[in-house]
Amino acid sequence: MNTDIAVLDLISDHLDRQAGLRPDQEFIVQDDRRLTYAQTKAAVATAAKALIASGVERGDRVAFMGNPTLEFWINFLAVTSVGALWVGLNPKNTSGELDHVVNDAAPRLLFGFSTIDNEPMLDELRRLAAKHESVD
């Protein structure tokens, strides 16, 4: 058995490991924005604290509507770091499709970007939250 291989329990453990090994190496790059492993780890920790303060616990489902931006990845890693389950909501889906996903997943928390690709999303997020009892 190779003992040099680290066993990781959560996908976010990769970030923690790499931040320890190479904190100053770039991890996420989007256009002119760049975050190192250490910067990303700090941002994920901040987002994870906010999730915990919102009542998210291990095993809860958290739904997020957004495109794969830098903030998307930070929030994805934050959700996984607290042991919650990520439910991605595609902003290009119809209201009916979004209703189906949210109804099926029954997330504890629903959040996302208020604007995606210059399209307002806040009303749709509010509609989803109001329609589905499980959402805080």
mmCIF file of N, CA and C in Angstrom:
data_model
loop_
_atom_site.group_PDB
_atom_site.id
_atom_site.type_symbol
_atom_site.label_atom_id
_atom_site.label_comp_id
_atom_site.label_asym_id
_atom_site.label_seq_id
_atom_site.Cartn_x
_atom_site.Cartn_y
_atom_site.Cartn_z
ATOM 1 N N MET A 1 0.840 -1.177 0.000
ATOM 2 C CA MET A 1 0.000 0.000 0.000
ATOM 3 C C MET A 1 0.891 1.248 0.000
ATOM 4 N N ASN A 2 0.559 2.193 -0.858
ATOM 5 C CA ASN A 2 1.317 3.430 -0.953
ATOM 6 C C ASN A 2 0.845 4.395 0.125
ATOM 7 N N THR A 3 1.695 4.701 1.057
ATOM 8 C CA THR A 3 1.325 5.596 2.156
ATOM 9 C C THR A 3 1.565 7.063 1.818
ATOM 10 N N ASP A 4 2.071 7.347 0.603
ATOM 11 C CA ASP A 4 2.307 8.730 0.187
ATOM 12 C C ASP A 4 1.042 9.410 -0.324
ATOM 13 N N ILE A 5 0.004 8.633 -0.550
ATOM 14 C CA ILE A 5 -1.227 9.171 -1.097
ATOM 15 C C ILE A 5 -2.136 9.581 0.052
ATOM 16 N N ALA A 6 -2.540 10.832 0.039
ATOM 17 C CA ALA A 6 -3.428 11.339 1.085
ATOM 18 C C ALA A 6 -4.855 10.916 0.786
ATOM 19 N N VAL A 7 -5.581 10.518 1.796
ATOM 20 C CA VAL A 7 -6.985 10.186 1.656
ATOM 21 C C VAL A 7 -7.778 11.438 2.016
ATOM 22 N N LEU A 8 -8.581 11.884 1.078
ATOM 23 C CA LEU A 8 -9.363 13.090 1.270
ATOM 24 C C LEU A 8 -10.830 12.709 1.414
ATOM 25 N N ASP A 9 -11.487 13.288 2.392
ATOM 26 C CA ASP A 9 -12.885 12.971 2.631
ATOM 27 C C ASP A 9 -13.833 13.861 1.844
ATOM 28 N N LEU A 10 -13.492 15.106 1.699
ATOM 29 C CA LEU A 10 -14.348 16.076 1.019
ATOM 30 C C LEU A 10 -13.591 16.701 -0.142
ATOM 31 N N ILE A 11 -14.311 17.120 -1.163
ATOM 32 C CA ILE A 11 -13.654 17.751 -2.306
ATOM 33 C C ILE A 11 -12.904 19.009 -1.864
ATOM 34 N N SER A 12 -13.416 19.682 -0.859
ATOM 35 C CA SER A 12 -12.755 20.890 -0.361
ATOM 36 C C SER A 12 -11.439 20.573 0.344
ATOM 37 N N ASP A 13 -11.232 19.311 0.727
ATOM 38 C CA ASP A 13 -9.961 18.928 1.349
ATOM 39 C C ASP A 13 -8.786 19.138 0.385
ATOM 40 N N HIS A 14 -9.042 19.022 -0.907
ATOM 41 C CA HIS A 14 -7.989 19.262 -1.906
ATOM 42 C C HIS A 14 -7.464 20.689 -1.778
ATOM 43 N N LEU A 15 -8.383 21.638 -1.626
ATOM 44 C CA LEU A 15 -7.984 23.038 -1.465
ATOM 45 C C LEU A 15 -7.126 23.207 -0.215
ATOM 46 N N ASP A 16 -7.548 22.632 0.892
ATOM 47 C CA ASP A 16 -6.782 22.746 2.140
ATOM 48 C C ASP A 16 -5.378 22.175 1.970
ATOM 49 N N ARG A 17 -5.301 21.024 1.332
ATOM 50 C CA ARG A 17 -3.996 20.370 1.134
ATOM 51 C C ARG A 17 -3.088 21.229 0.258
ATOM 52 N N GLN A 18 -3.624 21.711 -0.852
ATOM 53 C CA GLN A 18 -2.814 22.503 -1.778
ATOM 54 C C GLN A 18 -2.440 23.861 -1.178
ATOM 55 N N ALA A 19 -3.334 24.436 -0.376
ATOM 56 C CA ALA A 19 -3.012 25.711 0.280
ATOM 57 C C ALA A 19 -1.855 25.533 1.242
ATOM 58 N N GLY A 20 -1.732 24.346 1.826
ATOM 59 C CA GLY A 20 -0.599 24.067 2.701
ATOM 60 C C GLY A 20 0.686 23.830 1.937
ATOM 61 N N LEU A 21 0.567 23.211 0.766
ATOM 62 C CA LEU A 21 1.746 22.878 -0.038
ATOM 63 C C LEU A 21 2.249 24.042 -0.879
ATOM 64 N N ARG A 22 1.330 24.794 -1.452
ATOM 65 C CA ARG A 22 1.698 25.888 -2.372
ATOM 66 C C ARG A 22 0.727 27.055 -2.233
ATOM 67 N N PRO A 23 0.764 27.721 -1.115
ATOM 68 C CA PRO A 23 -0.208 28.785 -0.827
ATOM 69 C C PRO A 23 -0.218 29.933 -1.841
ATOM 70 N N ASP A 24 0.918 30.232 -2.440
ATOM 71 C CA ASP A 24 1.000 31.382 -3.342
ATOM 72 C C ASP A 24 0.762 31.045 -4.808
ATOM 73 N N GLN A 25 0.509 29.786 -5.111
ATOM 74 C CA GLN A 25 0.232 29.396 -6.503
ATOM 75 C C GLN A 25 -1.217 29.742 -6.842
ATOM 76 N N GLU A 26 -1.430 30.232 -8.065
ATOM 77 C CA GLU A 26 -2.785 30.566 -8.499
ATOM 78 C C GLU A 26 -3.647 29.314 -8.554
ATOM 79 N N PHE A 27 -4.871 29.461 -8.103
ATOM 80 C CA PHE A 27 -5.823 28.356 -8.102
ATOM 81 C C PHE A 27 -7.015 28.659 -8.995
ATOM 82 N N ILE A 28 -7.567 29.856 -8.860
ATOM 83 C CA ILE A 28 -8.725 30.247 -9.672
ATOM 84 C C ILE A 28 -8.371 31.509 -10.438
ATOM 85 N N VAL A 29 -8.628 31.464 -11.755
ATOM 86 C CA VAL A 29 -8.384 32.627 -12.608
ATOM 87 C C VAL A 29 -9.651 32.865 -13.416
ATOM 88 N N GLN A 30 -10.150 34.092 -13.348
ATOM 89 C CA GLN A 30 -11.303 34.483 -14.158
ATOM 90 C C GLN A 30 -11.031 35.876 -14.688
ATOM 91 N N ASP A 31 -10.850 35.956 -15.982
ATOM 92 C CA ASP A 31 -10.527 37.221 -16.623
ATOM 93 C C ASP A 31 -9.282 37.817 -15.953
ATOM 94 N N ASP A 32 -9.392 39.017 -15.386
ATOM 95 C CA ASP A 32 -8.224 39.630 -14.752
ATOM 96 C C ASP A 32 -8.187 39.375 -13.242
ATOM 97 N N ARG A 33 -9.083 38.550 -12.744
ATOM 98 C CA ARG A 33 -9.117 38.234 -11.309
ATOM 99 C C ARG A 33 -8.385 36.916 -11.066
ATOM 100 N N ARG A 34 -7.532 36.917 -10.077
ATOM 101 C CA ARG A 34 -6.719 35.740 -9.770
ATOM 102 C C ARG A 34 -6.688 35.523 -8.267
ATOM 103 N N LEU A 35 -6.919 34.283 -7.862
ATOM 104 C CA LEU A 35 -6.821 33.934 -6.449
ATOM 105 C C LEU A 35 -5.846 32.778 -6.284
ATOM 106 N N THR A 36 -4.984 32.910 -5.302
ATOM 107 C CA THR A 36 -4.064 31.825 -4.972
ATOM 108 C C THR A 36 -4.818 30.786 -4.147
ATOM 109 N N TYR A 37 -4.143 29.670 -3.877
ATOM 110 C CA TYR A 37 -4.740 28.659 -3.002
ATOM 111 C C TYR A 37 -5.046 29.255 -1.633
ATOM 112 N N ALA A 38 -4.111 30.016 -1.073
ATOM 113 C CA ALA A 38 -4.319 30.592 0.257
ATOM 114 C C ALA A 38 -5.472 31.596 0.251
ATOM 115 N N GLN A 39 -5.548 32.444 -0.761
ATOM 116 C CA GLN A 39 -6.635 33.413 -0.845
ATOM 117 C C GLN A 39 -7.982 32.721 -1.013
ATOM 118 N N THR A 40 -7.999 31.681 -1.829
ATOM 119 C CA THR A 40 -9.235 30.926 -2.038
ATOM 120 C C THR A 40 -9.656 30.235 -0.749
ATOM 121 N N LYS A 41 -8.688 29.645 -0.053
ATOM 122 C CA LYS A 41 -9.001 28.981 1.215
ATOM 123 C C LYS A 41 -9.617 29.962 2.199
ATOM 124 N N ALA A 42 -9.084 31.172 2.280
ATOM 125 C CA ALA A 42 -9.626 32.187 3.188
ATOM 126 C C ALA A 42 -11.041 32.590 2.773
ATOM 127 N N ALA A 43 -11.270 32.757 1.480
ATOM 128 C CA ALA A 43 -12.602 33.135 0.994
ATOM 129 C C ALA A 43 -13.610 32.012 1.247
ATOM 130 N N VAL A 44 -13.190 30.778 1.060
ATOM 131 C CA VAL A 44 -14.057 29.623 1.317
ATOM 132 C C VAL A 44 -14.396 29.551 2.805
ATOM 133 N N ALA A 45 -13.418 29.789 3.653
ATOM 134 C CA ALA A 45 -13.664 29.754 5.099
ATOM 135 C C ALA A 45 -14.686 30.814 5.508
ATOM 136 N N THR A 46 -14.584 31.997 4.931
ATOM 137 C CA THR A 46 -15.539 33.068 5.225
ATOM 138 C C THR A 46 -16.943 32.677 4.773
ATOM 139 N N ALA A 47 -17.051 32.142 3.567
ATOM 140 C CA ALA A 47 -18.355 31.721 3.053
ATOM 141 C C ALA A 47 -18.918 30.564 3.877
ATOM 142 N N ALA A 48 -18.069 29.647 4.301
ATOM 143 C CA ALA A 48 -18.518 28.515 5.124
ATOM 144 C C ALA A 48 -19.070 29.007 6.461
ATOM 145 N N LYS A 49 -18.421 29.996 7.064
ATOM 146 C CA LYS A 49 -18.921 30.570 8.321
ATOM 147 C C LYS A 49 -20.304 31.177 8.120
ATOM 148 N N ALA A 50 -20.512 31.827 6.986
ATOM 149 C CA ALA A 50 -21.822 32.419 6.690
ATOM 150 C C ALA A 50 -22.882 31.326 6.523
ATOM 151 N N LEU A 51 -22.513 30.235 5.882
ATOM 152 C CA LEU A 51 -23.457 29.123 5.720
ATOM 153 C C LEU A 51 -23.842 28.542 7.077
ATOM 154 N N ILE A 52 -22.850 28.336 7.923
ATOM 155 C CA ILE A 52 -23.107 27.790 9.258
ATOM 156 C C ILE A 52 -23.984 28.759 10.060
ATOM 157 N N ALA A 53 -23.690 30.052 9.959
ATOM 158 C CA ALA A 53 -24.501 31.056 10.658
ATOM 159 C C ALA A 53 -25.940 31.070 10.142
ATOM 160 N N SER A 54 -26.124 30.642 8.890
ATOM 161 C CA SER A 54 -27.463 30.568 8.294
ATOM 162 C C SER A 54 -28.198 29.289 8.688
ATOM 163 N N GLY A 55 -27.525 28.428 9.446
ATOM 164 C CA GLY A 55 -28.163 27.204 9.913
ATOM 165 C C GLY A 55 -27.867 25.974 9.088
ATOM 166 N N VAL A 56 -26.992 26.077 8.095
ATOM 167 C CA VAL A 56 -26.656 24.924 7.264
ATOM 168 C C VAL A 56 -25.812 23.949 8.080
ATOM 169 N N GLU A 57 -26.195 22.673 8.017
ATOM 170 C CA GLU A 57 -25.490 21.621 8.747
ATOM 171 C C GLU A 57 -25.080 20.519 7.784
ATOM 172 N N ARG A 58 -24.203 19.656 8.260
ATOM 173 C CA ARG A 58 -23.744 18.508 7.478
ATOM 174 C C ARG A 58 -24.955 17.716 6.994
ATOM 175 N N GLY A 59 -24.957 17.385 5.712
ATOM 176 C CA GLY A 59 -26.035 16.604 5.123
ATOM 177 C C GLY A 59 -27.168 17.434 4.545
ATOM 178 N N ASP A 60 -27.234 18.723 4.893
ATOM 179 C CA ASP A 60 -28.247 19.594 4.298
ATOM 180 C C ASP A 60 -27.938 19.795 2.823
ATOM 181 N N ARG A 61 -28.975 20.094 2.063
ATOM 182 C CA ARG A 61 -28.784 20.455 0.661
ATOM 183 C C ARG A 61 -28.854 21.979 0.541
ATOM 184 N N VAL A 62 -27.962 22.511 -0.275
ATOM 185 C CA VAL A 62 -27.890 23.953 -0.502
ATOM 186 C C VAL A 62 -27.971 24.182 -2.004
ATOM 187 N N ALA A 63 -28.976 24.937 -2.430
ATOM 188 C CA ALA A 63 -29.168 25.221 -3.856
ATOM 189 C C ALA A 63 -28.591 26.591 -4.181
ATOM 190 N N PHE A 64 -27.900 26.647 -5.292
ATOM 191 C CA PHE A 64 -27.241 27.877 -5.718
ATOM 192 C C PHE A 64 -27.504 28.098 -7.197
ATOM 193 N N MET A 65 -27.962 29.302 -7.551
ATOM 194 C CA MET A 65 -28.182 29.642 -8.952
ATOM 195 C C MET A 65 -27.098 30.606 -9.408
ATOM 196 N N GLY A 66 -26.359 30.177 -10.416
ATOM 197 C CA GLY A 66 -25.315 31.045 -10.942
ATOM 198 C C GLY A 66 -24.505 30.360 -12.019
ATOM 199 N N ASN A 67 -23.763 31.147 -12.735
ATOM 200 C CA ASN A 67 -22.826 30.631 -13.734
ATOM 201 C C ASN A 67 -21.502 30.296 -13.055
ATOM 202 N N PRO A 68 -20.664 29.487 -13.689
ATOM 203 C CA PRO A 68 -19.390 29.098 -13.064
ATOM 204 C C PRO A 68 -18.362 30.229 -13.062
ATOM 205 N N THR A 69 -18.551 31.146 -12.132
ATOM 206 C CA THR A 69 -17.636 32.263 -11.935
ATOM 207 C C THR A 69 -16.748 31.963 -10.738
ATOM 208 N N LEU A 70 -15.860 32.864 -10.449
ATOM 209 C CA LEU A 70 -14.981 32.730 -9.299
ATOM 210 C C LEU A 70 -15.788 32.567 -8.005
ATOM 211 N N GLU A 71 -16.814 33.380 -7.823
ATOM 212 C CA GLU A 71 -17.651 33.294 -6.621
ATOM 213 C C GLU A 71 -18.427 31.983 -6.566
ATOM 214 N N PHE A 72 -18.835 31.499 -7.720
ATOM 215 C CA PHE A 72 -19.526 30.206 -7.796
ATOM 216 C C PHE A 72 -18.648 29.120 -7.173
ATOM 217 N N TRP A 73 -17.378 29.069 -7.570
ATOM 218 C CA TRP A 73 -16.478 28.028 -7.070
ATOM 219 C C TRP A 73 -16.185 28.191 -5.590
ATOM 220 N N ILE A 74 -16.070 29.423 -5.136
ATOM 221 C CA ILE A 74 -15.854 29.668 -3.706
ATOM 222 C C ILE A 74 -17.047 29.134 -2.911
ATOM 223 N N ASN A 75 -18.246 29.448 -3.372
ATOM 224 C CA ASN A 75 -19.443 28.977 -2.669
ATOM 225 C C ASN A 75 -19.605 27.466 -2.768
ATOM 226 N N PHE A 76 -19.292 26.894 -3.905
ATOM 227 C CA PHE A 76 -19.336 25.439 -4.053
ATOM 228 C C PHE A 76 -18.420 24.774 -3.031
ATOM 229 N N LEU A 77 -17.186 25.245 -2.950
ATOM 230 C CA LEU A 77 -16.232 24.667 -1.992
ATOM 231 C C LEU A 77 -16.652 24.922 -0.547
ATOM 232 N N ALA A 78 -17.272 26.060 -0.286
ATOM 233 C CA ALA A 78 -17.755 26.349 1.075
ATOM 234 C C ALA A 78 -18.859 25.377 1.467
ATOM 235 N N VAL A 79 -19.788 25.137 0.560
ATOM 236 C CA VAL A 79 -20.881 24.196 0.839
ATOM 237 C C VAL A 79 -20.315 22.804 1.128
ATOM 238 N N THR A 80 -19.396 22.364 0.300
ATOM 239 C CA THR A 80 -18.844 21.024 0.518
ATOM 240 C C THR A 80 -17.981 20.968 1.772
ATOM 241 N N SER A 81 -17.343 22.080 2.126
ATOM 242 C CA SER A 81 -16.467 22.064 3.293
ATOM 243 C C SER A 81 -17.236 21.900 4.600
ATOM 244 N N VAL A 82 -18.511 22.289 4.627
ATOM 245 C CA VAL A 82 -19.306 22.085 5.836
ATOM 246 C C VAL A 82 -20.056 20.755 5.791
ATOM 247 N N GLY A 83 -19.813 19.979 4.733
ATOM 248 C CA GLY A 83 -20.438 18.662 4.621
ATOM 249 C C GLY A 83 -21.848 18.697 4.072
ATOM 250 N N ALA A 84 -22.232 19.834 3.507
ATOM 251 C CA ALA A 84 -23.551 19.944 2.892
ATOM 252 C C ALA A 84 -23.469 19.467 1.438
ATOM 253 N N LEU A 85 -24.619 19.262 0.842
ATOM 254 C CA LEU A 85 -24.704 18.773 -0.535
ATOM 255 C C LEU A 85 -25.077 19.923 -1.461
ATOM 256 N N TRP A 86 -24.306 20.084 -2.511
ATOM 257 C CA TRP A 86 -24.473 21.159 -3.479
ATOM 258 C C TRP A 86 -25.560 20.787 -4.479
ATOM 259 N N VAL A 87 -26.495 21.719 -4.703
ATOM 260 C CA VAL A 87 -27.518 21.568 -5.735
ATOM 261 C C VAL A 87 -27.365 22.756 -6.669
ATOM 262 N N GLY A 88 -26.845 22.510 -7.845
ATOM 263 C CA GLY A 88 -26.648 23.586 -8.811
ATOM 264 C C GLY A 88 -27.923 23.866 -9.583
ATOM 265 N N LEU A 89 -28.282 25.137 -9.666
ATOM 266 C CA LEU A 89 -29.449 25.557 -10.426
ATOM 267 C C LEU A 89 -28.974 26.339 -11.642
ATOM 268 N N ASN A 90 -29.364 25.886 -12.806
ATOM 269 C CA ASN A 90 -28.958 26.521 -14.049
ATOM 270 C C ASN A 90 -29.882 27.703 -14.336
ATOM 271 N N PRO A 91 -29.332 28.901 -14.418
ATOM 272 C CA PRO A 91 -30.175 30.072 -14.663
ATOM 273 C C PRO A 91 -30.856 30.054 -16.033
ATOM 274 N N LYS A 92 -30.439 29.158 -16.909
ATOM 275 C CA LYS A 92 -31.059 29.062 -18.234
ATOM 276 C C LYS A 92 -32.286 28.147 -18.224
ATOM 277 N N ASN A 93 -32.511 27.460 -17.102
ATOM 278 C CA ASN A 93 -33.683 26.600 -17.004
ATOM 279 C C ASN A 93 -34.949 27.439 -16.886
ATOM 280 N N THR A 94 -36.066 26.832 -17.282
ATOM 281 C CA THR A 94 -37.357 27.497 -17.139
ATOM 282 C C THR A 94 -37.780 27.477 -15.669
ATOM 283 N N SER A 95 -38.766 28.288 -15.340
ATOM 284 C CA SER A 95 -39.281 28.298 -13.968
ATOM 285 C C SER A 95 -39.790 26.921 -13.572
ATOM 286 N N GLY A 96 -40.444 26.244 -14.490
ATOM 287 C CA GLY A 96 -40.944 24.900 -14.204
ATOM 288 C C GLY A 96 -39.821 23.909 -13.918
ATOM 289 N N GLU A 97 -38.746 24.000 -14.686
ATOM 290 C CA GLU A 97 -37.599 23.117 -14.454
ATOM 291 C C GLU A 97 -36.936 23.419 -13.112
ATOM 292 N N LEU A 98 -36.808 24.696 -12.790
ATOM 293 C CA LEU A 98 -36.225 25.083 -11.504
ATOM 294 C C LEU A 98 -37.111 24.607 -10.350
ATOM 295 N N ASP A 99 -38.432 24.742 -10.518
ATOM 296 C CA ASP A 99 -39.362 24.256 -9.499
ATOM 297 C C ASP A 99 -39.171 22.765 -9.264
ATOM 298 N N HIS A 100 -39.025 22.015 -10.332
ATOM 299 C CA HIS A 100 -38.846 20.566 -10.214
ATOM 300 C C HIS A 100 -37.588 20.232 -9.419
ATOM 301 N N VAL A 101 -36.484 20.874 -9.743
ATOM 302 C CA VAL A 101 -35.223 20.597 -9.060
ATOM 303 C C VAL A 101 -35.318 20.978 -7.587
ATOM 304 N N VAL A 102 -35.825 22.165 -7.302
ATOM 305 C CA VAL A 102 -35.912 22.623 -5.916
ATOM 306 C C VAL A 102 -36.893 21.754 -5.133
ATOM 307 N N ASN A 103 -38.019 21.393 -5.740
ATOM 308 C CA ASN A 103 -38.987 20.534 -5.066
ATOM 309 C C ASN A 103 -38.388 19.159 -4.766
ATOM 310 N N ASP A 104 -37.655 18.616 -5.718
ATOM 311 C CA ASP A 104 -37.047 17.294 -5.549
ATOM 312 C C ASP A 104 -35.915 17.316 -4.520
ATOM 313 N N ALA A 105 -35.094 18.352 -4.556
ATOM 314 C CA ALA A 105 -33.926 18.424 -3.672
ATOM 315 C C ALA A 105 -34.279 18.877 -2.257
ATOM 316 N N ALA A 106 -35.313 19.667 -2.129
ATOM 317 C CA ALA A 106 -35.724 20.220 -0.829
ATOM 318 C C ALA A 106 -34.540 20.836 -0.078
ATOM 319 N N PRO A 107 -33.913 21.857 -0.671
ATOM 320 C CA PRO A 107 -32.741 22.452 -0.026
ATOM 321 C C PRO A 107 -33.093 23.213 1.247
ATOM 322 N N ARG A 108 -32.143 23.230 2.145
ATOM 323 C CA ARG A 108 -32.289 24.027 3.384
ATOM 324 C C ARG A 108 -32.103 25.506 3.079
ATOM 325 N N LEU A 109 -31.227 25.792 2.101
ATOM 326 C CA LEU A 109 -30.889 27.172 1.756
ATOM 327 C C LEU A 109 -30.836 27.299 0.245
ATOM 328 N N LEU A 110 -31.336 28.413 -0.250
ATOM 329 C CA LEU A 110 -31.301 28.730 -1.673
ATOM 330 C C LEU A 110 -30.694 30.112 -1.806
ATOM 331 N N PHE A 111 -29.659 30.220 -2.622
ATOM 332 C CA PHE A 111 -29.083 31.540 -2.868
ATOM 333 C C PHE A 111 -28.452 31.567 -4.236
ATOM 334 N N GLY A 112 -28.043 32.749 -4.659
ATOM 335 C CA GLY A 112 -27.438 32.892 -5.973
ATOM 336 C C GLY A 112 -27.145 34.349 -6.265
ATOM 337 N N PHE A 113 -26.835 34.605 -7.502
ATOM 338 C CA PHE A 113 -26.521 35.959 -7.935
ATOM 339 C C PHE A 113 -27.802 36.690 -8.294
ATOM 340 N N SER A 114 -27.898 37.955 -7.915
ATOM 341 C CA SER A 114 -29.099 38.733 -8.230
ATOM 342 C C SER A 114 -29.179 39.062 -9.717
ATOM 343 N N THR A 115 -28.040 39.058 -10.392
ATOM 344 C CA THR A 115 -27.982 39.289 -11.830
ATOM 345 C C THR A 115 -27.036 38.259 -12.445
ATOM 346 N N ILE A 116 -27.488 37.621 -13.525
ATOM 347 C CA ILE A 116 -26.662 36.641 -14.228
ATOM 348 C C ILE A 116 -26.713 36.973 -15.713
ATOM 349 N N ASP A 117 -25.564 37.176 -16.303
ATOM 350 C CA ASP A 117 -25.488 37.553 -17.723
ATOM 351 C C ASP A 117 -26.389 38.755 -18.027
ATOM 352 N N ASN A 118 -26.327 39.751 -17.150
ATOM 353 C CA ASN A 118 -27.106 40.988 -17.270
ATOM 354 C C ASN A 118 -28.620 40.774 -17.179
ATOM 355 N N GLU A 119 -29.036 39.600 -16.738
ATOM 356 C CA GLU A 119 -30.455 39.314 -16.537
ATOM 357 C C GLU A 119 -30.757 39.314 -15.043
ATOM 358 N N PRO A 120 -31.816 39.997 -14.621
ATOM 359 C CA PRO A 120 -32.164 39.994 -13.195
ATOM 360 C C PRO A 120 -32.645 38.612 -12.748
ATOM 361 N N MET A 121 -32.147 38.138 -11.645
ATOM 362 C CA MET A 121 -32.512 36.823 -11.113
ATOM 363 C C MET A 121 -33.135 36.896 -9.728
ATOM 364 N N LEU A 122 -33.094 38.045 -9.103
ATOM 365 C CA LEU A 122 -33.559 38.159 -7.728
ATOM 366 C C LEU A 122 -35.029 37.759 -7.593
ATOM 367 N N ASP A 123 -35.882 38.188 -8.517
ATOM 368 C CA ASP A 123 -37.301 37.828 -8.440
ATOM 369 C C ASP A 123 -37.492 36.323 -8.565
ATOM 370 N N GLU A 124 -36.723 35.687 -9.433
ATOM 371 C CA GLU A 124 -36.836 34.230 -9.597
ATOM 372 C C GLU A 124 -36.368 33.506 -8.348
ATOM 373 N N LEU A 125 -35.286 33.976 -7.743
ATOM 374 C CA LEU A 125 -34.815 33.373 -6.490
ATOM 375 C C LEU A 125 -35.856 33.538 -5.386
ATOM 376 N N ARG A 126 -36.442 34.715 -5.295
ATOM 377 C CA ARG A 126 -37.492 34.952 -4.289
ATOM 378 C C ARG A 126 -38.716 34.071 -4.552
ATOM 379 N N ARG A 127 -39.096 33.917 -5.818
ATOM 380 C CA ARG A 127 -40.241 33.087 -6.173
ATOM 381 C C ARG A 127 -39.993 31.645 -5.759
ATOM 382 N N LEU A 128 -38.802 31.144 -6.063
ATOM 383 C CA LEU A 128 -38.456 29.774 -5.692
ATOM 384 C C LEU A 128 -38.482 29.581 -4.179
ATOM 385 N N ALA A 129 -37.916 30.539 -3.459
ATOM 386 C CA ALA A 129 -37.865 30.428 -1.997
ATOM 387 C C ALA A 129 -39.268 30.469 -1.401
ATOM 388 N N ALA A 130 -40.129 31.324 -1.933
ATOM 389 C CA ALA A 130 -41.486 31.443 -1.404
ATOM 390 C C ALA A 130 -42.341 30.205 -1.715
ATOM 391 N N LYS A 131 -42.065 29.593 -2.836
ATOM 392 C CA LYS A 131 -42.876 28.457 -3.278
ATOM 393 C C LYS A 131 -42.519 27.151 -2.583
ATOM 394 N N HIS A 132 -41.297 27.036 -2.133
ATOM 395 C CA HIS A 132 -40.822 25.772 -1.586
ATOM 396 C C HIS A 132 -40.570 25.908 -0.090
ATOM 397 N N GLU A 133 -41.343 25.172 0.687
ATOM 398 C CA GLU A 133 -41.324 25.283 2.143
ATOM 399 C C GLU A 133 -39.992 24.956 2.779
ATOM 400 N N SER A 134 -39.214 24.086 2.152
ATOM 401 C CA SER A 134 -37.956 23.651 2.769
ATOM 402 C C SER A 134 -36.892 24.734 2.804
ATOM 403 N N VAL A 135 -37.036 25.725 1.942
ATOM 404 C CA VAL A 135 -36.007 26.749 1.771
ATOM 405 C C VAL A 135 -36.089 27.790 2.870
ATOM 406 N N ASP A 136 -34.937 28.066 3.484
ATOM 407 C CA ASP A 136 -34.845 29.148 4.482
ATOM 408 C C ASP A 136 -34.643 30.468 3.770
#
